[in-house]
Structure formats: C-alpha cells, structure tokens
PDB file of C-alpha atoms and ligand atoms in Angstrom:
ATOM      1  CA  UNK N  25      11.320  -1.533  17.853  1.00 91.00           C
ATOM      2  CA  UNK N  26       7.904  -2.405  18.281  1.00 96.00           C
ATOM      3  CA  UNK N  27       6.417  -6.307  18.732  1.00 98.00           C
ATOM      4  CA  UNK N  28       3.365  -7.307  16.936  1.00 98.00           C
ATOM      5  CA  UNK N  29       2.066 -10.357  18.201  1.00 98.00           C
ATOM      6  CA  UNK N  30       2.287 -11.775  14.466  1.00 98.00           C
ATOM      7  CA  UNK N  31       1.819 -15.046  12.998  1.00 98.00           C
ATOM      8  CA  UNK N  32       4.070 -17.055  13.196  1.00 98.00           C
ATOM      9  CA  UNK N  33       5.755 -15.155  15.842  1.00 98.00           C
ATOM     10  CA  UNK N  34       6.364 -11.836  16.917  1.00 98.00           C
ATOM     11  CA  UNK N  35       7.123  -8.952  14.448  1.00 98.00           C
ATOM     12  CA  UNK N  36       9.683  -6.237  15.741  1.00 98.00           C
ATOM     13  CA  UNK N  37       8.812  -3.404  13.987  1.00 98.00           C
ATOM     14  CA  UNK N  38      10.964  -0.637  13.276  1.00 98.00           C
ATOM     15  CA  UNK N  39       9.134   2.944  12.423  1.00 96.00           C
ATOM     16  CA  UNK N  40      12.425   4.458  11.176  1.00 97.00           C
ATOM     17  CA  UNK N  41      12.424   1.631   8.414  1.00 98.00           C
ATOM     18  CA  UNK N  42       8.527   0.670   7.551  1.00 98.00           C
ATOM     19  CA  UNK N  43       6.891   1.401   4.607  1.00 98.00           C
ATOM     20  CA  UNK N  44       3.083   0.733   3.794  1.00 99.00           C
ATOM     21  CA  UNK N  45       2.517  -1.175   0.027  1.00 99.00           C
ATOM     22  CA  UNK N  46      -1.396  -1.070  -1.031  1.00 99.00           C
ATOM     23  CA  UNK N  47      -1.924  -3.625  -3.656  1.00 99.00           C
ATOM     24  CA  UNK N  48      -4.258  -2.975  -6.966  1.00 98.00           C
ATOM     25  CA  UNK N  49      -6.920  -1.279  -4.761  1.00 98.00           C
ATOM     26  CA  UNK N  50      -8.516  -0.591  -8.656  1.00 98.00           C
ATOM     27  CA  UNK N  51     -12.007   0.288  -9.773  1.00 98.00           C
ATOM     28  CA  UNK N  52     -11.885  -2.497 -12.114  1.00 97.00           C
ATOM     29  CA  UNK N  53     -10.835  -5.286  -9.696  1.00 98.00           C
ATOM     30  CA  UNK N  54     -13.070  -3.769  -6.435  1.00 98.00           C
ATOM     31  CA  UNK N  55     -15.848  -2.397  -7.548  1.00 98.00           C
ATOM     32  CA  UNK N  56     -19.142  -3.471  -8.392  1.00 96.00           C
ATOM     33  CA  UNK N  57     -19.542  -3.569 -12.583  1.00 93.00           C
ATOM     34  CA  UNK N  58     -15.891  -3.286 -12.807  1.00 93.00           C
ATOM     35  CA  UNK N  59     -13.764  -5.909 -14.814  1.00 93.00           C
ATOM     36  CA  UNK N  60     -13.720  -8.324 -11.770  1.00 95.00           C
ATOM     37  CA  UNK N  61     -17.136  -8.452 -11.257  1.00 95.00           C
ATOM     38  CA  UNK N  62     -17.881  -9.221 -15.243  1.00 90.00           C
ATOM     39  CA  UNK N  63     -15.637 -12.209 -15.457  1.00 91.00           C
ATOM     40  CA  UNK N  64     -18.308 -13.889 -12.641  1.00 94.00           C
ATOM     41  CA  UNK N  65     -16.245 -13.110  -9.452  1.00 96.00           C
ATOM     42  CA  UNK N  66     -18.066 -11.696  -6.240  1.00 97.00           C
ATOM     43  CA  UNK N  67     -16.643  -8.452  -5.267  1.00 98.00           C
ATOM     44  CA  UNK N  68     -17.911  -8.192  -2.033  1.00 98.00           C
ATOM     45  CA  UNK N  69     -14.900  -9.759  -0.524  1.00 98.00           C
ATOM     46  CA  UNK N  70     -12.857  -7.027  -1.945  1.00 98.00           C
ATOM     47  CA  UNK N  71     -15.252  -4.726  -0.799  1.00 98.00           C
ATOM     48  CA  UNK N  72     -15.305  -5.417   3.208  1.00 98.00           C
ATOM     49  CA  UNK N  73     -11.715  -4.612   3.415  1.00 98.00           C
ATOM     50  CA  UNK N  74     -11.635  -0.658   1.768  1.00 98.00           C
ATOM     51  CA  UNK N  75     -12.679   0.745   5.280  1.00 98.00           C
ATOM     52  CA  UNK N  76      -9.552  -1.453   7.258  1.00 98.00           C
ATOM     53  CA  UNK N  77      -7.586  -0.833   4.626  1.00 99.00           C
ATOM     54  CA  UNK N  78      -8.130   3.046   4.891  1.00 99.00           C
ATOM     55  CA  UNK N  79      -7.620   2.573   8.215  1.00 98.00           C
ATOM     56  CA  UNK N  80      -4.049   1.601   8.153  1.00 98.00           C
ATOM     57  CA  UNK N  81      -3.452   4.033   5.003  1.00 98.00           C
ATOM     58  CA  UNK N  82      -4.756   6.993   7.579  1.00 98.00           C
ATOM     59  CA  UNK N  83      -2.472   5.274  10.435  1.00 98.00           C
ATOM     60  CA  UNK N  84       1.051   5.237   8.307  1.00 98.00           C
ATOM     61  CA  UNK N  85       0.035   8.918   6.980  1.00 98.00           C
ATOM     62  CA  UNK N  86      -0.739  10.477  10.110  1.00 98.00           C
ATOM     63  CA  UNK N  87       2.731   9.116  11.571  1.00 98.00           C
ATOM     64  CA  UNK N  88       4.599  10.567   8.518  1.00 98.00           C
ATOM     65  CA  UNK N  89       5.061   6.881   7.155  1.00 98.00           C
ATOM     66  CA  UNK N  90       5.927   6.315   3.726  1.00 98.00           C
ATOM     67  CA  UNK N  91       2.684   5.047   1.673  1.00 98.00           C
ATOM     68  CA  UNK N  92       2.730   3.220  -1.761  1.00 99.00           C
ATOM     69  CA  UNK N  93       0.234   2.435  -4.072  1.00 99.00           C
ATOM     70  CA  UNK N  94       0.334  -0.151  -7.008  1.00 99.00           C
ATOM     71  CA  UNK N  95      -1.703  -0.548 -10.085  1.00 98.00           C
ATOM     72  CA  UNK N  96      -1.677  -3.702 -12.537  1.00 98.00           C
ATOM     73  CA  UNK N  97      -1.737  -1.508 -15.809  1.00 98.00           C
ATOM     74  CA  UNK N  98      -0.624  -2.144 -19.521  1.00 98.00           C
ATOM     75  CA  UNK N  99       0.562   0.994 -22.553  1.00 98.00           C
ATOM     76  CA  UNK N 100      -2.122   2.017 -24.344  1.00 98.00           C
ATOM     77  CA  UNK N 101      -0.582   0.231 -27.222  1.00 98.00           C
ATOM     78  CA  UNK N 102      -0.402  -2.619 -25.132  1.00 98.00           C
ATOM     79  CA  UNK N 103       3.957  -2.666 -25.948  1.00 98.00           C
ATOM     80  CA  UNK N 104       4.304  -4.033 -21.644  1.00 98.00           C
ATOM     81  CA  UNK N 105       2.128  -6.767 -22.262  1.00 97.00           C
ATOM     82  CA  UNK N 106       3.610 -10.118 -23.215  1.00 96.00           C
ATOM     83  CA  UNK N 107       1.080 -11.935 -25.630  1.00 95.00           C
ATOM     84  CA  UNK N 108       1.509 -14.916 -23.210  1.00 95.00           C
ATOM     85  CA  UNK N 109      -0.135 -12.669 -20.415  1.00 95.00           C
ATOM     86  CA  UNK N 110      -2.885 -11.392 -22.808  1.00 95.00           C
ATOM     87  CA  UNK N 111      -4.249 -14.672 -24.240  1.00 94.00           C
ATOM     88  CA  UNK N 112      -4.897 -15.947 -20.783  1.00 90.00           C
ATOM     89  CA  UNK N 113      -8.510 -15.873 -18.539  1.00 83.00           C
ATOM     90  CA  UNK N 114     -11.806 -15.293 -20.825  1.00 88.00           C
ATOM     91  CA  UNK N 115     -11.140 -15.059 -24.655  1.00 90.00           C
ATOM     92  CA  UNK N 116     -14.141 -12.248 -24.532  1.00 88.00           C
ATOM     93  CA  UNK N 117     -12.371 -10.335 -22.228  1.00 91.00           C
ATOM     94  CA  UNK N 118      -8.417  -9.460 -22.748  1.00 94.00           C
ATOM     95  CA  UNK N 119      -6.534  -6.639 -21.366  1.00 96.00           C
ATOM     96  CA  UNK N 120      -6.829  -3.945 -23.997  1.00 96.00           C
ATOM     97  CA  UNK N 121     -10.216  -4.922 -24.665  1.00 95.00           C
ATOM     98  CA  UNK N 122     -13.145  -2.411 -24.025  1.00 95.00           C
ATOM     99  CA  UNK N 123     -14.434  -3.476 -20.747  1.00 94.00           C
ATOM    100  CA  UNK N 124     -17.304  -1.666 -18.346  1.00 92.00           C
ATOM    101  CA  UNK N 125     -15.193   0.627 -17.341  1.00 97.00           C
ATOM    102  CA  UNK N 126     -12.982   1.454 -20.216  1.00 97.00           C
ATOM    103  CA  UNK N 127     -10.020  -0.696 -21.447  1.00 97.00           C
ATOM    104  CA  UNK N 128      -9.020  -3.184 -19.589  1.00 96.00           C
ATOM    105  CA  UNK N 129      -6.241  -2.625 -17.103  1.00 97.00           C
ATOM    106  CA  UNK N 130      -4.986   0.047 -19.673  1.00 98.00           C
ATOM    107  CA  UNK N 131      -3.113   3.069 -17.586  1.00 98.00           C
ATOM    108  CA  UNK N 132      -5.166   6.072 -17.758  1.00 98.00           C
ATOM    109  CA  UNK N 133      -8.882   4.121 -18.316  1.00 98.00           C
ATOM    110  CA  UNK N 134     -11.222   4.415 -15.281  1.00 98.00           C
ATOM    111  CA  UNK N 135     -11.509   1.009 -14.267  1.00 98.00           C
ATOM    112  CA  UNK N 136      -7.403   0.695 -13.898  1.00 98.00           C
ATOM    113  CA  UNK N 137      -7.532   3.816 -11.057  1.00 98.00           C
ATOM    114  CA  UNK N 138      -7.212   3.101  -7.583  1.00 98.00           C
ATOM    115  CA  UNK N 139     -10.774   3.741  -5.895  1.00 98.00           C
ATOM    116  CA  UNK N 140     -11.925   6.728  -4.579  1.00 98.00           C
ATOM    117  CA  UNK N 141     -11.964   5.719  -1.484  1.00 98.00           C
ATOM    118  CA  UNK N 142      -8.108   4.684  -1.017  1.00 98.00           C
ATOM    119  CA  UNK N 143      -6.884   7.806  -3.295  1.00 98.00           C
ATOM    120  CA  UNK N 144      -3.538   8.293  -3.169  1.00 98.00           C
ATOM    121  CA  UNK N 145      -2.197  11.699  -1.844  1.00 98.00           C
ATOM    122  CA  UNK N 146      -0.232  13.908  -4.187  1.00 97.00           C
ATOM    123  CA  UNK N 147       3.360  13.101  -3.448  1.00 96.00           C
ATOM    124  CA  UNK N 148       2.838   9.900  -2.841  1.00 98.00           C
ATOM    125  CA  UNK N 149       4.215   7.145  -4.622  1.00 98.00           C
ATOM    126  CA  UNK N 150       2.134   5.365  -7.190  1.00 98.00           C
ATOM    127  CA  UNK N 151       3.752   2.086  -9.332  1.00 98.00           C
ATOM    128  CA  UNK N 152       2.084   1.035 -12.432  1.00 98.00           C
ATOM    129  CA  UNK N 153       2.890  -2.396 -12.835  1.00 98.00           C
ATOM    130  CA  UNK N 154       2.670  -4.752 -16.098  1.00 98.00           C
ATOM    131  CA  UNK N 155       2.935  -8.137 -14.344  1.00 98.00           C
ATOM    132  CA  UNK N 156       1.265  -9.527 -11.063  1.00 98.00           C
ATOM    133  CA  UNK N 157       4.459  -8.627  -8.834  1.00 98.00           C
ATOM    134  CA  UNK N 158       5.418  -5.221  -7.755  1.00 98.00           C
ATOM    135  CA  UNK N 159       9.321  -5.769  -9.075  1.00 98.00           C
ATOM    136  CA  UNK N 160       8.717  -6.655 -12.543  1.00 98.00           C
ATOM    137  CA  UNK N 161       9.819  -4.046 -14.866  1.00 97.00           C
ATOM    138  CA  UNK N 162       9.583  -1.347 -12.419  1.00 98.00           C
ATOM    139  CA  UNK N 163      11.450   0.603  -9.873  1.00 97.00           C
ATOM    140  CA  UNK N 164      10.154  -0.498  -7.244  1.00 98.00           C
ATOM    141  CA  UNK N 165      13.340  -2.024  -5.468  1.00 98.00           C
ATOM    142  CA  UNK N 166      15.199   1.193  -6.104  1.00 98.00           C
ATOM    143  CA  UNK N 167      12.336   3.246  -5.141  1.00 98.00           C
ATOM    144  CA  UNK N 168      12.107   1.201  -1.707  1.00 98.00           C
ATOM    145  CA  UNK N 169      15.929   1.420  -1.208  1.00 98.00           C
ATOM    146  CA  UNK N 170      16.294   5.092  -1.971  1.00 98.00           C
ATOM    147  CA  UNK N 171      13.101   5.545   1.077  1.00 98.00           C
ATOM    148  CA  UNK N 172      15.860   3.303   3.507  1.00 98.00           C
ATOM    149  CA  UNK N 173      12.988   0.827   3.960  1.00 98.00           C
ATOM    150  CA  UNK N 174      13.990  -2.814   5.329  1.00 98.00           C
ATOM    151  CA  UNK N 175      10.635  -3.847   6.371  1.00 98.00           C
ATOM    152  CA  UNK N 176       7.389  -3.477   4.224  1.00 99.00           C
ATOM    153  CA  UNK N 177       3.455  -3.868   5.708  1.00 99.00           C
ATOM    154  CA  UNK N 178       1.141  -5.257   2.841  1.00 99.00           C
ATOM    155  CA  UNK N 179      -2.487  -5.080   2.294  1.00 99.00           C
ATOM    156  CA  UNK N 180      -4.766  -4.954  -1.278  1.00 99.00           C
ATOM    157  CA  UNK N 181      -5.906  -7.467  -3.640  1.00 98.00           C
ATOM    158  CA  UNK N 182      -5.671 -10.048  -4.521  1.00 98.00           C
ATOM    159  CA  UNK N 183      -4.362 -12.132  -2.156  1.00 98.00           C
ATOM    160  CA  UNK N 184      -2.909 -15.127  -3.771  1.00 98.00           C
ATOM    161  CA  UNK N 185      -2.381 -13.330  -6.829  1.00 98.00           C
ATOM    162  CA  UNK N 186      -0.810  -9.883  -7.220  1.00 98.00           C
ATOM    163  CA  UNK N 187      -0.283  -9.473  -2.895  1.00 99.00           C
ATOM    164  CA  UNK N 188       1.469 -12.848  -2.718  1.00 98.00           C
ATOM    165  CA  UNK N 189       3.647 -12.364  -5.706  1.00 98.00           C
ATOM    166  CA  UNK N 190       4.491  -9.265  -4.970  1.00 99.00           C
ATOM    167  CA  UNK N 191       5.501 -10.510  -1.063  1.00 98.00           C
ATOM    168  CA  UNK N 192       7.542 -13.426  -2.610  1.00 98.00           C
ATOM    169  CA  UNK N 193       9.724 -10.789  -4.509  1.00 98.00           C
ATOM    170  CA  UNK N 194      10.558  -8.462  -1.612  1.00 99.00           C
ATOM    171  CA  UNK N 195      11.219 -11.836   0.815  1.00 98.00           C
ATOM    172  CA  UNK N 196      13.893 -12.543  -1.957  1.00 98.00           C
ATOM    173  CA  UNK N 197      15.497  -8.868  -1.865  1.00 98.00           C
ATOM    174  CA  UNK N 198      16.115  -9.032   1.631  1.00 98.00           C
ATOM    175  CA  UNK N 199      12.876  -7.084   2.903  1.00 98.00           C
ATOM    176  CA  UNK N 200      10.464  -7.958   6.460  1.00 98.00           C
ATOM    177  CA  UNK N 201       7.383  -8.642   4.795  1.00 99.00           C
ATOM    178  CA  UNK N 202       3.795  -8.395   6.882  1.00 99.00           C
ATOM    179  CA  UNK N 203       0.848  -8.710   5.565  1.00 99.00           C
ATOM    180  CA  UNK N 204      -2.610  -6.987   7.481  1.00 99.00           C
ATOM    181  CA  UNK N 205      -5.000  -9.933   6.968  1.00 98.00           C
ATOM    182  CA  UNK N 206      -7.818  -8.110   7.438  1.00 98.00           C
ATOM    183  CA  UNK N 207      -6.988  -5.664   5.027  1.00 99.00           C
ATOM    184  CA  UNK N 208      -6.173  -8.118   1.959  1.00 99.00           C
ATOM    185  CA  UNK N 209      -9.421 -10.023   0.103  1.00 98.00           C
ATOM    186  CA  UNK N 210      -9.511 -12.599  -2.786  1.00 98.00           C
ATOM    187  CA  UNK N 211     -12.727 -13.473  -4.884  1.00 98.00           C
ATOM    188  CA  UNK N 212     -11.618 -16.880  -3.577  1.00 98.00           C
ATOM    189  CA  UNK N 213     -11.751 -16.525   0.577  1.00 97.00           C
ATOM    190  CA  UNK N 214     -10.156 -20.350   0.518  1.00 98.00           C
ATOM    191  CA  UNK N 215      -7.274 -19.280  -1.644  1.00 98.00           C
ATOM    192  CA  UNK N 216      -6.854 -15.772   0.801  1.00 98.00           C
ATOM    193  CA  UNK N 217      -6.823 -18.418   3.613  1.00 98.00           C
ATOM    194  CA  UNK N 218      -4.131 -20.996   1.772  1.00 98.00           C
ATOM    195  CA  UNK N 219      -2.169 -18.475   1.047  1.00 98.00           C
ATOM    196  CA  UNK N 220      -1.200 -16.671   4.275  1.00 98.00           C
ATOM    197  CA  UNK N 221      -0.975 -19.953   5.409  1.00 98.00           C
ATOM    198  CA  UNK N 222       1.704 -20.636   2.542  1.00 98.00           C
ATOM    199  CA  UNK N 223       3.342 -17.640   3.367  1.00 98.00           C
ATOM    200  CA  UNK N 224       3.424 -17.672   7.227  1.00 98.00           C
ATOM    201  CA  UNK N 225       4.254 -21.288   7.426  1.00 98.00           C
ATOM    202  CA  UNK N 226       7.596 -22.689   8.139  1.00 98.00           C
ATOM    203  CA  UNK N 227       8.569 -19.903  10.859  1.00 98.00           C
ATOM    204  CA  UNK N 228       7.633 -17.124   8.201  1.00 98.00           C
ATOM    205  CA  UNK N 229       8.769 -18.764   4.805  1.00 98.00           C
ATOM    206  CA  UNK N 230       7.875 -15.516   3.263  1.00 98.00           C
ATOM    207  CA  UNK N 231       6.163 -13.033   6.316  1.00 98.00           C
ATOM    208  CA  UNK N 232       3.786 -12.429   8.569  1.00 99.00           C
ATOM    209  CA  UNK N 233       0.380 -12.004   9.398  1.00 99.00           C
ATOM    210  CA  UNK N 234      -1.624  -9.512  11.576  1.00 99.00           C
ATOM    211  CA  UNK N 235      -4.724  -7.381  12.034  1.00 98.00           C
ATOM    212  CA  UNK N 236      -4.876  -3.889  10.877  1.00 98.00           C
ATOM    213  CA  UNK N 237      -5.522  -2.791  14.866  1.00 98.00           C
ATOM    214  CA  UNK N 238      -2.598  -4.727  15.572  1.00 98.00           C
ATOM    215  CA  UNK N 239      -0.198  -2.651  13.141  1.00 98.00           C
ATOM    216  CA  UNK N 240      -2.167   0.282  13.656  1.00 98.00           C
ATOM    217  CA  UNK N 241      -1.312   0.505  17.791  1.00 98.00           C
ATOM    218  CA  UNK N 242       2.430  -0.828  17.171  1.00 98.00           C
ATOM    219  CA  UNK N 243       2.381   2.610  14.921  1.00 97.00           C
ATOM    220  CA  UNK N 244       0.851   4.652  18.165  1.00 96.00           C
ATOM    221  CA  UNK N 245       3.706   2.963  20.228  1.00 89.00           C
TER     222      UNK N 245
HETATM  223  C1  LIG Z 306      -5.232 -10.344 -10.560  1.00 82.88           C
HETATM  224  C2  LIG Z 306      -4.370  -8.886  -8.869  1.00 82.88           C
HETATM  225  N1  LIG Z 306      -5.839 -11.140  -9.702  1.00 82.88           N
HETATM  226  N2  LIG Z 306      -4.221  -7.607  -8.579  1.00 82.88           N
HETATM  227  N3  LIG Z 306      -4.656  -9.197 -10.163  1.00 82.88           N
HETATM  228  O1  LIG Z 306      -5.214 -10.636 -11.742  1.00 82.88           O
HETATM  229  O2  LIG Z 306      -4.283  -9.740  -8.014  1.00 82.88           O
END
C-alpha cells in the first residue's frame, strides 16, 4: 500500500488491485468543432487536461496497470437509446442526428472516438456506453471483477456528468473510487468544483480527490 495525501484523507493505494477508468475522452465532446463545442459550450476546459490526463494514462501503462477507456455511444439504429434520453438538450441537435463530425454519439462516427491524443492501445479495454454511467447496460462490473480490481483512479469528462455518475455506481458496488482532479474538466468549471466537493465531502461520501503527480509518484513507489 501506498498513501496519497487525498482529499478528504489519505488514500492507501494498492498496485496489485488499481485500475485506471478514462471517461468519454471523445472528439465530439473535446475537441474544437465537435458536438460540444456546437451546442455553445467552451471546450477549452476539456482541452487543458489531455496532456495530465496522458500523463497518468503513460504512468498506469508503463507500470503494467490495467487501463480503460469509455465512450458515450448509441446503435446506429439508435435501438440503446431510450426516447426519453434522445428528446433531451437542443431539439436541433439529437443523438443520431448529423452533427460536425458525423452522427451524433453514434458508435463508429468520428466525433464518438476517443481523441488522438489519448488512443487507446490494442488490448486494451474500451466500453461503449448508452447512458451517462459506466454500469448501465454494460459489462463493466464483470469486466472490473474478472481484472481483481477493488480500487479504481478516474479522470475524463465531464465531471458532474458522465465522471460523477459513473463514480456513484462503482461507490455502490463496493469499489475505492479516486478521482485525478486535474485530469477531469467540465464546460462548467463551477459544476467540476461542486462536484468533487459533493463527492469528497462527508469523509469521502463517494471518493477522493488528488493531482495526477500525486497518483503518478504513489505508482513509482
Ligand atoms: C455528457 C459526458 N456531458 N461524457 N456526457 O453528456 O459527460
């Protein structure tokens, strides 16, 4: 075991157990002309953190860590995508819809693959997700069991969105969640702020909280 000076207190973390979970790191959500960026949001936030966030992606590979990538993606025919979901945000704009970088958040389109930048490496894992948390019609606990992992290190976008829901669901199943805040972004920085608070608060409702160099020297420990 390893302590990370965390918020709200320490983080003993365990390399035989810890697993790395990127969040949504997708063209459409990151990157300038994507999706995102064409419903009026600034991407720039989203932006600043693909260089940490490649940092601690480089730091779990090079100790032989498991990495895991996740995608918010719908079926071409759009079959995973509850109408309620659809008829949300801006009525010009639905998932399915052609967007500026293909359909929107449709599996296989450019704007639903993970950026360039933060490609994942053949072998590793890769979830496709319909809904904004990780577990929701997915593998993803068995996948996570079948890898022995107990404790799971978070980072992506967004923040309050697909990152928090995602960190609410593993809390519930038993897992250590920490989340690298300087490797996480929302279009909203006061919603990123409210919600590690949310989730740190109460002696670690849901996790904990901690800079990438933090994580990354535990790792070199
Ligand atoms: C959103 C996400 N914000 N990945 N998706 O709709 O957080």
């Amino acid at each position: 075991m390893t302590r990370i000076d965390a918020r709200p207190f320490a983080f003993e973390l365990d390399a035989g157990s810890v697993g790395l979970v990127v969040i949504d790191m997708q063209r459409d959500f990151v990157e300038p002309g994507g999706f995102g960026e064409s419903l009026g949001n600034d991407v720039s936030p989203l932006q600043q953190i693909v260089p940490t966030t490649a940092s601690l992606i480089a730091g779990f590979r090079a100790h032989g860590l498991p990495v895991l990538h996740t995608r918010e993606c719908h079926a071409a025919d759009l079959s995973d995508c509850p109408p309620a979901k659809r008829l949300r945000g801006d009525p010009a704009l639905r998932i399915g819809d052609p967007g500026p970088m293909g359909r929107i958040l449709i599996a296989g389109e450019p704007g639903a693959e993970i950026i360039p930048e933060l490609a994942p490496l053949p072998g590793e894992i890769v979830i496709d997700k319909p809904g904004k948390g990780a577990f929701c019609r997915t593998g993803f606990e068995t996948i996570l069991g079948d890898l022995g992992l107990r404790q799971l290190i978070f980072a992506g976008v967004t923040t309050e969105v697909c990152v928090q829901t995602t960190m609410r669901e593993a809390n519930d199943r038993g897992f250590d969640c920490l989340l690298a805040v300087d490797a996480t972004a929302s279009y909203f920085p006061e919603f990123k702020r409210a919600a590690i608070e949310m989730m740190t608060a109460q002696g670690a409702i849901v996790g904990w909280a901690a800079e990438t160099a933090q994580i990354l020297e535990a790792l070199d420990d």
